[in-house]
PDB file of C-alpha atoms in Angstrom:
ATOM      1  CA  MET A   1    -166.263  -7.813  63.860  1.00  0.00           C
ATOM      2  CA  ARG A   2    -168.723  -7.143  66.504  1.00  0.00           C
ATOM      3  CA  LYS A   3    -171.666  -9.472  67.006  1.00  0.00           C
ATOM      4  CA  PHE A   4    -175.437  -8.140  66.060  1.00  0.00           C
ATOM      5  CA  GLU A   5    -177.313  -7.670  69.191  1.00  0.00           C
ATOM      6  CA  LEU A   6    -180.604  -5.585  69.775  1.00  0.00           C
ATOM      7  CA  ASN A   7    -180.805  -2.732  72.088  1.00  0.00           C
ATOM      8  CA  GLU A   8    -177.306  -1.745  71.546  1.00  0.00           C
ATOM      9  CA  VAL A   9    -175.474   1.471  70.205  1.00  0.00           C
ATOM     10  CA  TYR A  10    -173.441   1.090  67.293  1.00  0.00           C
ATOM     11  CA  ARG A  11    -171.194   3.473  64.918  1.00  0.00           C
ATOM     12  CA  LEU A  12    -172.894   3.841  61.573  1.00  0.00           C
ATOM     13  CA  GLU A  13    -170.054   2.265  60.040  1.00  0.00           C
ATOM     14  CA  ASP A  14    -170.086  -0.880  62.222  1.00  0.00           C
ATOM     15  CA  LEU A  15    -173.830  -1.379  61.485  1.00  0.00           C
ATOM     16  CA  ILE A  16    -173.357  -0.841  57.996  1.00  0.00           C
ATOM     17  CA  GLY A  17    -170.532  -3.667  58.195  1.00  0.00           C
ATOM     18  CA  LEU A  18    -172.964  -6.031  59.853  1.00  0.00           C
ATOM     19  CA  VAL A  19    -175.611  -5.576  57.516  1.00  0.00           C
ATOM     20  CA  LYS A  20    -173.336  -6.016  54.555  1.00  0.00           C
ATOM     21  CA  ASN A  21    -172.096  -9.378  56.120  1.00  0.00           C
ATOM     22  CA  ARG A  22    -175.949 -10.331  56.674  1.00  0.00           C
ATOM     23  CA  ALA A  23    -175.479 -10.635  60.388  1.00  0.00           C
ATOM     24  CA  ASP A  24    -178.588  -9.019  61.223  1.00  0.00           C
ATOM     25  CA  ARG A  25    -181.269 -11.224  59.085  1.00  0.00           C
ATOM     26  CA  ASP A  26    -182.660 -13.027  62.175  1.00  0.00           C
ATOM     27  CA  TYR A  27    -183.926  -9.868  63.746  1.00  0.00           C
ATOM     28  CA  ILE A  28    -186.477  -7.571  63.547  1.00  0.00           C
ATOM     29  CA  TYR A  29    -185.469  -4.056  64.491  1.00  0.00           C
ATOM     30  CA  ALA A  30    -185.531  -0.453  63.966  1.00  0.00           C
ATOM     31  CA  ILE A  31    -182.620   2.193  63.651  1.00  0.00           C
ATOM     32  CA  TYR A  32    -182.610   5.275  65.888  1.00  0.00           C
ATOM     33  CA  ASN A  33    -180.360   8.266  65.835  1.00  0.00           C
ATOM     34  CA  LYS A  34    -180.491  11.824  67.195  1.00  0.00           C
ATOM     35  CA  LEU A  35    -180.338  13.835  64.177  1.00  0.00           C
ATOM     36  CA  GLY A  36    -182.948  12.236  62.233  1.00  0.00           C
ATOM     37  CA  VAL A  37    -182.826  10.029  59.078  1.00  0.00           C
ATOM     38  CA  GLU A  38    -181.658  12.892  56.656  1.00  0.00           C
ATOM     39  CA  ASN A  39    -178.565  13.516  58.512  1.00  0.00           C
ATOM     40  CA  LEU A  40    -176.535  10.191  58.729  1.00  0.00           C
ATOM     41  CA  ALA A  41    -172.708  10.350  58.860  1.00  0.00           C
ATOM     42  CA  LEU A  42    -169.966   8.353  59.246  1.00  0.00           C
ATOM     43  CA  GLY A  43    -168.847   8.014  62.989  1.00  0.00           C
ATOM     44  CA  GLN A  44    -172.417   8.790  64.155  1.00  0.00           C
ATOM     45  CA  ASP A  45    -173.757   6.816  66.995  1.00  0.00           C
ATOM     46  CA  ILE A  46    -177.082   4.743  65.956  1.00  0.00           C
ATOM     47  CA  PHE A  47    -179.128   2.834  68.507  1.00  0.00           C
ATOM     48  CA  VAL A  48    -180.763  -0.309  67.212  1.00  0.00           C
ATOM     49  CA  GLY A  49    -183.652  -1.384  68.742  1.00  0.00           C
ATOM     50  CA  GLU A  50    -187.373  -2.781  68.795  1.00  0.00           C
ATOM     51  CA  THR A  51    -189.700  -1.395  66.304  1.00  0.00           C
ATOM     52  CA  PRO A  52    -192.076   1.058  67.421  1.00  0.00           C
ATOM     53  CA  SER A  53    -195.562   0.222  68.698  1.00  0.00           C
ATOM     54  CA  TYR A  54    -198.815   1.944  68.443  1.00  0.00           C
ATOM     55  CA  ASP A  55    -201.397   3.029  70.814  1.00  0.00           C
ATOM     56  CA  ASP A  56    -205.281   3.037  70.675  1.00  0.00           C
ATOM     57  CA  ASP A  57    -205.189   6.158  68.510  1.00  0.00           C
ATOM     58  CA  ASP A  58    -202.761   4.844  66.018  1.00  0.00           C
ATOM     59  CA  ASN A  59    -199.803   7.181  67.362  1.00  0.00           C
ATOM     60  CA  GLU A  60    -196.653   5.694  67.140  1.00  0.00           C
ATOM     61  CA  VAL A  61    -194.995   5.011  70.534  1.00  0.00           C
ATOM     62  CA  LEU A  62    -191.080   4.554  70.372  1.00  0.00           C
ATOM     63  CA  PRO A  63    -189.586   2.132  73.071  1.00  0.00           C
ATOM     64  CA  LYS A  64    -188.751   3.574  76.509  1.00  0.00           C
ATOM     65  CA  LYS A  65    -184.880   3.082  75.875  1.00  0.00           C
ATOM     66  CA  VAL A  66    -185.142   5.318  72.642  1.00  0.00           C
ATOM     67  CA  GLN A  67    -187.390   7.776  74.402  1.00  0.00           C
ATOM     68  CA  ASP A  68    -185.258   8.067  77.530  1.00  0.00           C
ATOM     69  CA  ALA A  69    -182.182   8.329  75.482  1.00  0.00           C
ATOM     70  CA  ASP A  70    -183.775  11.070  73.125  1.00  0.00           C
ATOM     71  CA  TYR A  71    -183.552   9.153  70.168  1.00  0.00           C
ATOM     72  CA  GLU A  72    -185.529   9.671  66.847  1.00  0.00           C
ATOM     73  CA  PHE A  73    -186.674   6.884  64.625  1.00  0.00           C
ATOM     74  CA  CYS A  74    -184.265   6.728  61.648  1.00  0.00           C
ATOM     75  CA  TYR A  75    -185.011   3.497  59.463  1.00  0.00           C
ATOM     76  CA  ILE A  76    -187.020   0.384  59.733  1.00  0.00           C
ATOM     77  CA  ARG A  77    -184.955  -2.946  59.072  1.00  0.00           C
ATOM     78  CA  ASP A  78    -185.992  -3.878  55.617  1.00  0.00           C
ATOM     79  CA  HIS A  79    -185.242  -0.616  54.279  1.00  0.00           C
ATOM     80  CA  PHE A  80    -181.977  -0.064  55.487  1.00  0.00           C
ATOM     81  CA  GLN A  81    -181.184  -3.694  54.446  1.00  0.00           C
ATOM     82  CA  ASP A  82    -182.329  -3.083  50.736  1.00  0.00           C
ATOM     83  CA  VAL A  83    -180.535   0.160  50.258  1.00  0.00           C
ATOM     84  CA  ILE A  84    -177.268  -1.605  51.503  1.00  0.00           C
ATOM     85  CA  ASP A  85    -177.940  -4.925  49.664  1.00  0.00           C
ATOM     86  CA  LEU A  86    -178.703  -3.084  46.317  1.00  0.00           C
ATOM     87  CA  ALA A  87    -175.583  -0.823  46.570  1.00  0.00           C
ATOM     88  CA  VAL A  88    -173.303  -4.184  47.356  1.00  0.00           C
ATOM     89  CA  SER A  89    -174.895  -5.834  44.443  1.00  0.00           C
ATOM     90  CA  GLN A  90    -173.960  -3.061  42.095  1.00  0.00           C
ATOM     91  CA  ASP A  91    -170.547  -2.815  43.578  1.00  0.00           C
ATOM     92  CA  PRO A  92    -169.107  -5.289  46.011  1.00  0.00           C
ATOM     93  CA  LYS A  93    -166.408  -2.844  47.056  1.00  0.00           C
ATOM     94  CA  VAL A  94    -168.706  -0.086  47.907  1.00  0.00           C
ATOM     95  CA  SER A  95    -167.222   2.415  50.407  1.00  0.00           C
ATOM     96  CA  ASP A  96    -169.111   3.162  53.693  1.00  0.00           C
ATOM     97  CA  GLU A  97    -168.871   6.848  52.397  1.00  0.00           C
ATOM     98  CA  ALA A  98    -170.883   5.790  49.304  1.00  0.00           C
ATOM     99  CA  LEU A  99    -173.151   3.653  51.303  1.00  0.00           C
ATOM    100  CA  VAL A 100    -174.280   6.678  53.640  1.00  0.00           C
ATOM    101  CA  ARG A 101    -174.822   8.547  50.522  1.00  0.00           C
ATOM    102  CA  CYS A 102    -177.121   6.060  49.395  1.00  0.00           C
ATOM    103  CA  LEU A 103    -178.748   5.925  52.774  1.00  0.00           C
ATOM    104  CA  ASN A 104    -179.354   9.645  52.941  1.00  0.00           C
ATOM    105  CA  TYR A 105    -180.454   9.721  49.144  1.00  0.00           C
ATOM    106  CA  TYR A 106    -183.513   7.084  49.949  1.00  0.00           C
ATOM    107  CA  ALA A 107    -184.128   9.075  53.069  1.00  0.00           C
ATOM    108  CA  ASP A 108    -184.642  12.413  50.863  1.00  0.00           C
ATOM    109  CA  TYR A 109    -186.281  10.668  47.566  1.00  0.00           C
ATOM    110  CA  ASP A 110    -187.714   7.374  48.850  1.00  0.00           C
ATOM    111  CA  ASP A 111    -185.559   6.062  45.842  1.00  0.00           C
ATOM    112  CA  PHE A 112    -182.299   4.083  45.367  1.00  0.00           C
ATOM    113  CA  LEU A 113    -179.065   5.649  44.360  1.00  0.00           C
ATOM    114  CA  ASP A 114    -177.366   3.561  41.706  1.00  0.00           C
ATOM    115  CA  VAL A 115    -173.877   2.951  42.556  1.00  0.00           C
ATOM    116  CA  VAL A 116    -171.363   2.661  39.820  1.00  0.00           C
ATOM    117  CA  PRO A 117    -167.980   0.795  40.343  1.00  0.00           C
TER     118      PRO A 117
END
C-alpha cells in the first residue's frame, strides 16, 4: 500500500484504504476534488493537501496548488476520518462502495449513514 503524504493526488479508494489503516493520523489535511463533495465516486482523483486559510475579511483561501489544479474543497480530515471510522466499526469488512455511499450521505445530510453487516 502507498504511504500517506500531503500534497499528493490519490485515487479515492487508495485514500480510503490509508484512512482505514490509520496511516494518516499524524497529519492535518483537507481533501479536494474537481466535482465537489456530493459527487465522490470510486476511481476519482482526490488531492490531499493543506487546510484552507482565511484572509483579513474571513474569506476562505484555498492553497495555491489546489487553486492551480482547479480543485474544490471536499472534506476536512476529521469528518472524512469519522465517517470511515464509524462505518468500519459497524462492519470491519465494509466495502469501498459502501464507504463512498456513507461519505456522500454525510455530505448531503450532515449525518452518518449506518452500515449493517
